mmCIF file of C-alpha atoms in Angstrom:
data_model
loop_
_atom_site.group_PDB
_atom_site.id
_atom_site.type_symbol
_atom_site.label_atom_id
_atom_site.label_comp_id
_atom_site.label_asym_id
_atom_site.label_seq_id
_atom_site.Cartn_x
_atom_site.Cartn_y
_atom_site.Cartn_z
ATOM 1 C CA UNK B 1 37.991 45.925 -37.383
ATOM 2 C CA UNK B 2 36.575 47.351 -34.165
ATOM 3 C CA UNK B 3 38.189 50.252 -32.399
ATOM 4 C CA UNK B 4 38.585 50.182 -28.655
ATOM 5 C CA UNK B 5 39.783 52.844 -26.243
ATOM 6 C CA UNK B 6 41.545 51.937 -23.018
ATOM 7 C CA UNK B 7 41.206 54.835 -20.564
ATOM 8 C CA UNK B 8 43.564 54.883 -17.622
ATOM 9 C CA UNK B 9 45.240 57.312 -15.246
ATOM 10 C CA UNK B 10 48.648 55.798 -14.666
ATOM 11 C CA UNK B 11 47.739 54.018 -11.447
ATOM 12 C CA UNK B 12 49.417 50.639 -10.819
ATOM 13 C CA UNK B 13 46.190 48.697 -11.379
ATOM 14 C CA UNK B 14 45.708 50.637 -14.632
ATOM 15 C CA UNK B 15 49.147 49.797 -15.974
ATOM 16 C CA UNK B 16 48.730 46.172 -15.008
ATOM 17 C CA UNK B 17 45.329 45.900 -16.695
ATOM 18 C CA UNK B 18 46.615 47.750 -19.741
ATOM 19 C CA UNK B 19 49.408 45.256 -20.300
ATOM 20 C CA UNK B 20 47.004 42.329 -20.061
ATOM 21 C CA UNK B 21 44.400 43.908 -22.304
ATOM 22 C CA UNK B 22 46.913 44.885 -24.958
ATOM 23 C CA UNK B 23 48.655 41.535 -24.727
ATOM 24 C CA UNK B 24 45.636 39.316 -25.099
ATOM 25 C CA UNK B 25 43.198 41.213 -27.308
ATOM 26 C CA UNK B 26 43.180 39.952 -30.867
ATOM 27 C CA UNK B 27 44.967 42.581 -32.946
ATOM 28 C CA UNK B 28 43.289 41.194 -36.051
ATOM 29 C CA UNK B 29 39.852 42.039 -34.668
ATOM 30 C CA UNK B 30 40.335 45.208 -32.678
ATOM 31 C CA UNK B 31 42.718 48.143 -32.517
ATOM 32 C CA UNK B 32 43.182 49.707 -29.115
ATOM 33 C CA UNK B 33 43.901 53.371 -28.440
ATOM 34 C CA UNK B 34 45.364 53.993 -24.986
ATOM 35 C CA UNK B 35 44.365 57.299 -23.359
ATOM 36 C CA UNK B 36 46.013 58.508 -20.137
ATOM 37 C CA UNK B 37 43.331 60.778 -18.687
ATOM 38 C CA UNK B 38 45.707 62.227 -16.122
ATOM 39 C CA UNK B 39 47.985 63.526 -18.878
ATOM 40 C CA UNK B 40 45.310 63.996 -21.563
ATOM 41 C CA UNK B 41 42.728 65.859 -19.534
ATOM 42 C CA UNK B 42 40.999 67.162 -22.669
ATOM 43 C CA UNK B 43 39.731 63.642 -23.238
ATOM 44 C CA UNK B 44 37.878 63.459 -19.897
ATOM 45 C CA UNK B 45 34.572 64.890 -21.263
ATOM 46 C CA UNK B 46 34.622 62.370 -24.126
ATOM 47 C CA UNK B 47 35.217 59.561 -21.642
ATOM 48 C CA UNK B 48 32.343 60.754 -19.463
ATOM 49 C CA UNK B 49 30.020 60.949 -22.467
ATOM 50 C CA UNK B 50 30.934 57.375 -23.341
ATOM 51 C CA UNK B 51 29.880 56.320 -19.843
ATOM 52 C CA UNK B 52 33.293 55.930 -18.210
ATOM 53 C CA UNK B 53 32.880 56.253 -14.432
ATOM 54 C CA UNK B 54 36.241 54.973 -13.240
ATOM 55 C CA UNK B 55 39.585 53.938 -14.639
ATOM 56 C CA UNK B 56 40.907 51.637 -15.922
ATOM 57 C CA UNK B 57 38.058 51.203 -18.402
ATOM 58 C CA UNK B 58 37.813 49.645 -21.818
ATOM 59 C CA UNK B 59 35.382 51.176 -24.321
ATOM 60 C CA UNK B 60 34.617 48.655 -27.014
ATOM 61 C CA UNK B 61 31.714 48.499 -29.467
ATOM 62 C CA UNK B 62 30.062 51.346 -27.569
ATOM 63 C CA UNK B 63 30.098 49.428 -24.283
ATOM 64 C CA UNK B 64 32.173 50.514 -21.303
ATOM 65 C CA UNK B 65 33.820 47.824 -19.205
ATOM 66 C CA UNK B 66 35.115 49.132 -15.922
ATOM 67 C CA UNK B 67 38.027 46.968 -14.861
ATOM 68 C CA UNK B 68 38.471 46.706 -11.102
ATOM 69 C CA UNK B 69 38.131 50.015 -9.358
ATOM 70 C CA UNK B 70 41.251 52.107 -9.674
ATOM 71 C CA UNK B 71 40.209 55.714 -9.396
ATOM 72 C CA UNK B 72 36.973 57.569 -10.053
ATOM 73 C CA UNK B 73 36.931 60.247 -12.735
ATOM 74 C CA UNK B 74 36.190 62.733 -9.964
ATOM 75 C CA UNK B 75 39.546 61.844 -8.403
ATOM 76 C CA UNK B 76 41.325 62.162 -11.759
ATOM 77 C CA UNK B 77 39.842 65.656 -12.155
ATOM 78 C CA UNK B 78 41.121 66.669 -8.723
ATOM 79 C CA UNK B 79 44.606 65.159 -9.219
ATOM 80 C CA UNK J 1 49.258 29.469 -24.322
ATOM 81 C CA UNK J 2 47.793 31.100 -21.239
ATOM 82 C CA UNK J 3 44.648 29.814 -19.616
ATOM 83 C CA UNK J 4 42.022 32.253 -18.454
ATOM 84 C CA UNK J 5 38.835 31.694 -16.485
ATOM 85 C CA UNK J 6 35.821 33.939 -16.956
ATOM 86 C CA UNK J 7 33.619 33.718 -13.846
ATOM 87 C CA UNK J 8 30.053 34.937 -14.157
ATOM 88 C CA UNK J 9 26.628 34.365 -12.673
ATOM 89 C CA UNK J 10 24.307 34.745 -15.620
ATOM 90 C CA UNK J 11 23.446 38.383 -14.968
ATOM 91 C CA UNK J 12 22.886 40.586 -18.058
ATOM 92 C CA UNK J 13 26.132 42.508 -17.527
ATOM 93 C CA UNK J 14 27.937 39.166 -17.192
ATOM 94 C CA UNK J 15 26.589 37.791 -20.453
ATOM 95 C CA UNK J 16 27.381 41.022 -22.242
ATOM 96 C CA UNK J 17 30.948 41.105 -20.917
ATOM 97 C CA UNK J 18 31.394 37.418 -21.674
ATOM 98 C CA UNK J 19 30.527 37.886 -25.334
ATOM 99 C CA UNK J 20 32.965 40.767 -25.681
ATOM 100 C CA UNK J 21 35.763 38.975 -23.848
ATOM 101 C CA UNK J 22 35.362 35.773 -25.827
ATOM 102 C CA UNK J 23 34.990 37.675 -29.085
ATOM 103 C CA UNK J 24 38.056 39.855 -28.790
ATOM 104 C CA UNK J 25 40.592 37.833 -26.849
ATOM 105 C CA UNK J 26 43.256 36.313 -29.070
ATOM 106 C CA UNK J 27 42.495 32.593 -29.248
ATOM 107 C CA UNK J 28 46.083 31.972 -30.336
ATOM 108 C CA UNK J 29 47.391 33.376 -27.051
ATOM 109 C CA UNK J 30 44.832 32.398 -24.473
ATOM 110 C CA UNK J 31 42.141 29.782 -23.947
ATOM 111 C CA UNK J 32 39.178 30.871 -21.862
ATOM 112 C CA UNK J 33 37.126 28.624 -19.615
ATOM 113 C CA UNK J 34 33.714 30.056 -18.761
ATOM 114 C CA UNK J 35 32.390 29.213 -15.290
ATOM 115 C CA UNK J 36 28.803 30.042 -14.266
ATOM 116 C CA UNK J 37 29.105 30.301 -10.484
ATOM 117 C CA UNK J 38 25.347 30.306 -10.034
ATOM 118 C CA UNK J 39 25.077 26.891 -11.682
ATOM 119 C CA UNK J 40 28.533 25.595 -10.714
ATOM 120 C CA UNK J 41 28.526 26.474 -7.052
ATOM 121 C CA UNK J 42 31.325 24.017 -6.297
ATOM 122 C CA UNK J 43 33.675 26.414 -8.061
ATOM 123 C CA UNK J 44 32.929 29.337 -5.718
ATOM 124 C CA UNK J 45 35.713 28.458 -3.198
ATOM 125 C CA UNK J 46 38.254 28.232 -6.020
ATOM 126 C CA UNK J 47 37.114 31.619 -7.314
ATOM 127 C CA UNK J 48 37.409 33.141 -3.846
ATOM 128 C CA UNK J 49 40.905 31.708 -3.402
ATOM 129 C CA UNK J 50 41.913 33.278 -6.715
ATOM 130 C CA UNK J 51 40.763 36.651 -5.407
ATOM 131 C CA UNK J 52 37.425 36.965 -7.189
ATOM 132 C CA UNK J 53 35.228 39.382 -5.248
ATOM 133 C CA UNK J 54 32.455 40.047 -7.760
ATOM 134 C CA UNK J 55 31.297 38.785 -11.127
ATOM 135 C CA UNK J 56 31.880 39.071 -13.993
ATOM 136 C CA UNK J 57 35.597 38.581 -13.438
ATOM 137 C CA UNK J 58 38.416 37.416 -15.662
ATOM 138 C CA UNK J 59 41.256 35.461 -14.066
ATOM 139 C CA UNK J 60 44.275 35.583 -16.324
ATOM 140 C CA UNK J 61 47.939 34.943 -15.536
ATOM 141 C CA UNK J 62 47.039 34.785 -11.852
ATOM 142 C CA UNK J 63 45.518 38.263 -11.868
ATOM 143 C CA UNK J 64 41.827 38.896 -11.307
ATOM 144 C CA UNK J 65 40.162 41.616 -13.326
ATOM 145 C CA UNK J 66 36.755 42.539 -11.995
ATOM 146 C CA UNK J 67 34.673 43.825 -14.881
ATOM 147 C CA UNK J 68 32.056 46.373 -13.864
ATOM 148 C CA UNK J 69 30.156 45.359 -10.776
ATOM 149 C CA UNK J 70 27.495 42.792 -11.476
ATOM 150 C CA UNK J 71 26.976 40.854 -8.296
ATOM 151 C CA UNK J 72 29.117 40.166 -5.256
ATOM 152 C CA UNK J 73 30.052 36.589 -4.467
ATOM 153 C CA UNK J 74 28.056 36.989 -1.266
ATOM 154 C CA UNK J 75 24.955 37.585 -3.408
ATOM 155 C CA UNK J 76 25.735 34.582 -5.592
ATOM 156 C CA UNK J 77 25.965 32.412 -2.470
ATOM 157 C CA UNK J 78 22.556 33.647 -1.285
ATOM 158 C CA UNK J 79 20.878 33.276 -4.706
#
């Protein structure tokens, strides 16, 4: 079982992508942790280390997939 | 069963994203058609109409999710 992390910041495009990702990923193959970086600001450094540059992003098997372009991490830090 | 289309253009980030998407999406919920826009140039207008602006992109339930930023459709047209 792989573990994935879906980083978002509550923006509309984030919520929309989150629903699709959680709906269609195979729960038998991967478990997804959802992290709201706007609320959980302590997780921002971890996200940056993993290579997250914008949200929404899906970290899976060590690879970061940036989905659309919602908000940069710099904007999340300011917000 | 939903139908999804994964548009790509053969770039390394496309191939990488394709493997992850196909590996982790739930085959019981969604069937994925993979379209190589570099080889299948006739599909470019359809992709544009669907809202695809860059590849790799996943079209699912009428929504386009641009994954990272591999290559713009303008570049694919030139290539």
